[in-house]
Amino acid sequence: MKKYMLISIGLCSIFSAEAAILTGELEFVKRPSFVGLVYAKGGKGPSSAELDQSNKVFDKKAVVIGKSGEITFKNSDEFQHNIFANDPNSGVKFDVGLMNHGQTTKVSADWSENTLTRIGCKIHPKMRSYIANVNSDAYQVLPFTKKQKVYPIKLDVGSHTEFVLQIPKYDPVELKLAKGQETSVDVMYKGKKRATLKLALN
């Protein structure tokens, strides 16, 4: 009995040594962008995601999906919608056609990984959301608002040590941290500093 107890304690020690939490904050100099994503490199990513529409607005500013995962689009709105993507930055292009109230349709994310693709509605041009296609099992979507400049980050990253910040049209930020290390970097947009990213791995 004692042998099993010792083995169990040993395994717990190994897992606790590997587990790590990424904490920090993203602070904008002026008005924030629309949405951001922080994720750890490594993993498969979600196999499915869902995005709904109501009151001419997508219910999420971004959804995360793994490579070849499936996105379900729903229309809970009283209006017809036509979801499409034609994003030159990610190279993603699709059109689901006209969606009536209560209708659902699915799209396979068979495009390149580590992309952030804008989607919209051809009928209501002010609608927008993003699809993040990343191979990661540890991620945090940051839905920005006009009045808030500082956004906290807290993410259980296991044994991962490489991290990425993606914001549409901004320069992506890639960092590698050892456990116990912290860092601060500028976040750039068209050659200008727009935010500061502070991260610590503990």
GROMACS .gro file of C-alpha atoms in nm:
model
  202
    1MET     CA    1   0.000   0.000   0.000
    2LYS     CA    2   0.281   0.237   0.085
    3LYS     CA    3   0.444   0.183  -0.255
    4TYR     CA    4   0.127   0.295  -0.436
    5MET     CA    5   0.105   0.603  -0.215
    6LEU     CA    6   0.462   0.699  -0.297
    7ILE     CA    7   0.403   0.655  -0.671
    8SER     CA    8   0.088   0.867  -0.652
    9ILE     CA    9   0.268   1.147  -0.466
   10GLY     CA   10   0.550   1.137  -0.718
   11LEU     CA   11   0.311   1.175  -1.011
   12CYS     CA   12   0.137   1.469  -0.845
   13SER     CA   13   0.472   1.640  -0.800
   14ILE     CA   14   0.554   1.595  -1.169
   15PHE     CA   15   0.222   1.740  -1.285
   16SER     CA   16   0.242   2.037  -1.047
   17ALA     CA   17   0.594   2.110  -1.168
   18GLU     CA   18   0.472   2.122  -1.530
   19ALA     CA   19   0.157   2.326  -1.472
   20ALA     CA   20   0.195   2.700  -1.526
   21ILE     CA   21  -0.027   3.007  -1.535
   22LEU     CA   22   0.027   3.292  -1.778
   23THR     CA   23  -0.082   3.624  -1.630
   24GLY     CA   24  -0.048   3.985  -1.734
   25GLU     CA   25  -0.230   4.269  -1.905
   26LEU     CA   26  -0.268   4.445  -2.236
   27GLU     CA   27  -0.287   4.824  -2.207
   28PHE     CA   28  -0.374   5.042  -2.505
   29VAL     CA   29  -0.230   5.390  -2.553
   30LYS     CA   30  -0.557   5.522  -2.695
   31ARG     CA   31  -0.884   5.362  -2.805
   32PRO     CA   32  -0.859   4.982  -2.836
   33SER     CA   33  -0.909   4.776  -3.147
   34PHE     CA   34  -1.209   4.538  -3.193
   35VAL     CA   35  -1.085   4.208  -3.051
   36GLY     CA   36  -0.766   4.023  -2.964
   37LEU     CA   37  -0.647   3.671  -2.892
   38VAL     CA   38  -0.372   3.541  -2.664
   39TYR     CA   39  -0.278   3.176  -2.703
   40ALA     CA   40  -0.009   2.922  -2.624
   41LYS     CA   41   0.153   2.744  -2.915
   42GLY     CA   42   0.085   2.372  -2.910
   43GLY     CA   43  -0.219   2.147  -2.922
   44LYS     CA   44  -0.495   2.081  -3.173
   45GLY     CA   45  -0.742   2.357  -3.098
   46PRO     CA   46  -1.119   2.311  -3.068
   47SER     CA   47  -1.283   2.075  -3.316
   48SER     CA   48  -1.597   2.289  -3.329
   49ALA     CA   49  -1.723   2.641  -3.267
   50GLU     CA   50  -2.056   2.820  -3.293
   51LEU     CA   51  -2.141   3.175  -3.395
   52ASP     CA   52  -2.494   3.315  -3.372
   53GLN     CA   53  -2.658   3.637  -3.492
   54SER     CA   54  -2.918   3.851  -3.319
   55ASN     CA   55  -3.019   4.219  -3.350
   56LYS     CA   56  -2.783   4.250  -3.648
   57VAL     CA   57  -2.484   4.160  -3.431
   58PHE     CA   58  -2.271   3.845  -3.401
   59ASP     CA   59  -2.292   3.704  -3.048
   60LYS     CA   60  -1.910   3.679  -3.021
   61LYS     CA   61  -1.638   3.910  -3.145
   62ALA     CA   62  -1.421   3.607  -3.222
   63VAL     CA   63  -1.437   3.228  -3.215
   64VAL     CA   64  -1.141   2.989  -3.197
   65ILE     CA   65  -1.116   2.674  -3.406
   66GLY     CA   66  -0.844   2.419  -3.477
   67LYS     CA   67  -0.729   2.319  -3.823
   68SER     CA   68  -1.008   2.140  -4.017
   69GLY     CA   69  -1.250   2.208  -3.733
   70GLU     CA   70  -1.612   2.291  -3.809
   71ILE     CA   71  -1.787   2.623  -3.747
   72THR     CA   72  -2.165   2.629  -3.709
   73PHE     CA   73  -2.331   2.956  -3.807
   74LYS     CA   74  -2.679   3.022  -3.669
   75ASN     CA   75  -2.933   3.292  -3.745
   76SER     CA   76  -3.148   3.370  -3.440
   77ASP     CA   77  -3.231   3.709  -3.590
   78GLU     CA   78  -3.563   3.807  -3.742
   79PHE     CA   79  -3.365   3.931  -4.044
   80GLN     CA   80  -3.202   3.737  -4.323
   81HIS     CA   81  -2.822   3.727  -4.319
   82ASN     CA   82  -2.547   3.627  -4.558
   83ILE     CA   83  -2.219   3.540  -4.383
   84PHE     CA   84  -1.907   3.564  -4.593
   85ALA     CA   85  -1.529   3.600  -4.571
   86ASN     CA   86  -1.301   3.761  -4.826
   87ASP     CA   87  -0.998   3.845  -4.616
   88PRO     CA   88  -0.679   3.931  -4.812
   89ASN     CA   89  -0.470   3.916  -4.492
   90SER     CA   90  -0.549   3.551  -4.421
   91GLY     CA   91  -0.637   3.446  -4.776
   92VAL     CA   92  -0.966   3.296  -4.658
   93LYS     CA   93  -1.269   3.323  -4.885
   94PHE     CA   94  -1.617   3.168  -4.847
   95ASP     CA   95  -1.986   3.255  -4.873
   96VAL     CA   96  -2.259   3.057  -4.696
   97GLY     CA   97  -2.543   3.211  -4.897
   98LEU     CA   98  -2.869   3.351  -4.766
   99MET     CA   99  -2.968   3.243  -4.413
  100ASN     CA  100  -3.326   3.275  -4.293
  101HIS     CA  101  -3.443   3.302  -3.932
  102GLY     CA  102  -3.368   2.981  -3.740
  103GLN     CA  103  -3.139   2.841  -4.009
  104THR     CA  104  -2.795   2.692  -3.941
  105THR     CA  105  -2.508   2.616  -4.175
  106LYS     CA  106  -2.158   2.474  -4.128
  107VAL     CA  107  -1.816   2.563  -4.268
  108SER     CA  108  -1.498   2.358  -4.237
  109ALA     CA  109  -1.190   2.560  -4.136
  110ASP     CA  110  -0.966   2.400  -4.398
  111TRP     CA  111  -0.743   2.703  -4.443
  112SER     CA  112  -0.396   2.786  -4.306
  113GLU     CA  113  -0.334   2.770  -3.933
  114ASN     CA  114  -0.246   3.072  -3.717
  115THR     CA  115  -0.478   3.301  -3.913
  116LEU     CA  116  -0.728   3.557  -3.793
  117THR     CA  117  -1.005   3.598  -4.050
  118ARG     CA  118  -1.267   3.870  -4.060
  119ILE     CA  119  -1.622   3.769  -4.148
  120GLY     CA  120  -1.922   3.988  -4.219
  121CYS     CA  121  -2.274   3.999  -4.361
  122LYS     CA  122  -2.338   4.112  -4.718
  123ILE     CA  123  -2.681   4.243  -4.618
  124HIS     CA  124  -2.568   4.430  -4.303
  125PRO     CA  125  -2.218   4.570  -4.368
  126LYS     CA  126  -2.162   4.692  -4.010
  127MET     CA  127  -2.166   4.335  -3.876
  128ARG     CA  128  -1.829   4.173  -3.816
  129SER     CA  129  -1.661   3.898  -3.622
  130TYR     CA  130  -1.337   3.698  -3.653
  131ILE     CA  131  -1.240   3.332  -3.683
  132ALA     CA  132  -0.907   3.241  -3.523
  133ASN     CA  133  -0.769   2.918  -3.666
  134VAL     CA  134  -0.493   2.815  -3.425
  135ASN     CA  135  -0.338   2.490  -3.305
  136SER     CA  136  -0.374   2.566  -2.936
  137ASP     CA  137  -0.553   2.418  -2.638
  138ALA     CA  138  -0.487   2.724  -2.420
  139TYR     CA  139  -0.624   3.056  -2.540
  140GLN     CA  140  -0.810   3.368  -2.427
  141VAL     CA  141  -1.028   3.588  -2.646
  142LEU     CA  142  -1.008   3.958  -2.552
  143PRO     CA  143  -1.328   4.139  -2.659
  144PHE     CA  144  -1.230   4.507  -2.656
  145THR     CA  145  -1.465   4.797  -2.582
  146LYS     CA  146  -1.422   5.166  -2.665
  147LYS     CA  147  -1.393   5.293  -2.305
  148GLN     CA  148  -1.169   5.025  -2.154
  149LYS     CA  149  -0.795   5.053  -2.214
  150VAL     CA  150  -0.657   4.779  -1.985
  151TYR     CA  151  -0.738   4.408  -2.029
  152PRO     CA  152  -0.626   4.139  -1.780
  153ILE     CA  153  -0.481   3.811  -1.905
  154LYS     CA  154  -0.495   3.486  -1.710
  155LEU     CA  155  -0.444   3.156  -1.884
  156ASP     CA  156  -0.367   2.801  -1.768
  157VAL     CA  157  -0.097   2.701  -2.017
  158GLY     CA  158   0.027   2.370  -1.873
  159SER     CA  159   0.385   2.314  -1.987
  160HIS     CA  160   0.373   2.550  -2.286
  161THR     CA  161   0.634   2.828  -2.303
  162GLU     CA  162   0.564   3.001  -2.638
  163PHE     CA  163   0.282   3.254  -2.665
  164VAL     CA  164   0.121   3.469  -2.932
  165LEU     CA  165  -0.090   3.785  -2.928
  166GLN     CA  166  -0.299   3.848  -3.239
  167ILE     CA  167  -0.506   4.161  -3.306
  168PRO     CA  168  -0.656   4.224  -3.651
  169LYS     CA  169  -0.422   4.434  -3.871
  170TYR     CA  170  -0.167   4.472  -3.586
  171ASP     CA  171   0.179   4.318  -3.596
  172PRO     CA  172   0.156   3.977  -3.420
  173VAL     CA  173   0.357   3.942  -3.101
  174GLU     CA  174   0.538   3.613  -3.031
  175LEU     CA  175   0.712   3.548  -2.699
  176LYS     CA  176   0.895   3.265  -2.527
  177LEU     CA  177   0.902   3.263  -2.147
  178ALA     CA  178   1.062   3.036  -1.890
  179LYS     CA  179   0.873   2.963  -1.572
  180GLY     CA  180   0.926   3.250  -1.328
  181GLN     CA  181   1.008   3.494  -1.608
  182GLU     CA  182   0.818   3.811  -1.697
  183THR     CA  183   0.843   4.057  -1.985
  184SER     CA  184   0.695   4.373  -2.134
  185VAL     CA  185   0.678   4.446  -2.509
  186ASP     CA  186   0.533   4.711  -2.738
  187VAL     CA  187   0.238   4.619  -2.959
  188MET     CA  188   0.264   4.788  -3.299
  189TYR     CA  189   0.023   4.894  -3.571
  190LYS     CA  190   0.166   5.031  -3.898
  191GLY     CA  191   0.494   5.123  -3.731
  192LYS     CA  192   0.336   5.296  -3.431
  193LYS     CA  193   0.307   5.179  -3.073
  194ARG     CA  194  -0.058   5.120  -2.988
  195ALA     CA  195  -0.035   4.912  -2.671
  196THR     CA  196   0.192   4.748  -2.413
  197LEU     CA  197   0.175   4.377  -2.340
  198LYS     CA  198   0.299   4.256  -2.000
  199LEU     CA  199   0.320   3.883  -1.934
  200ALA     CA  200   0.453   3.660  -1.655
  201LEU     CA  201   0.474   3.280  -1.643
  202ASN     CA  202   0.438   3.130  -1.294
   0.00000   0.00000   0.00000
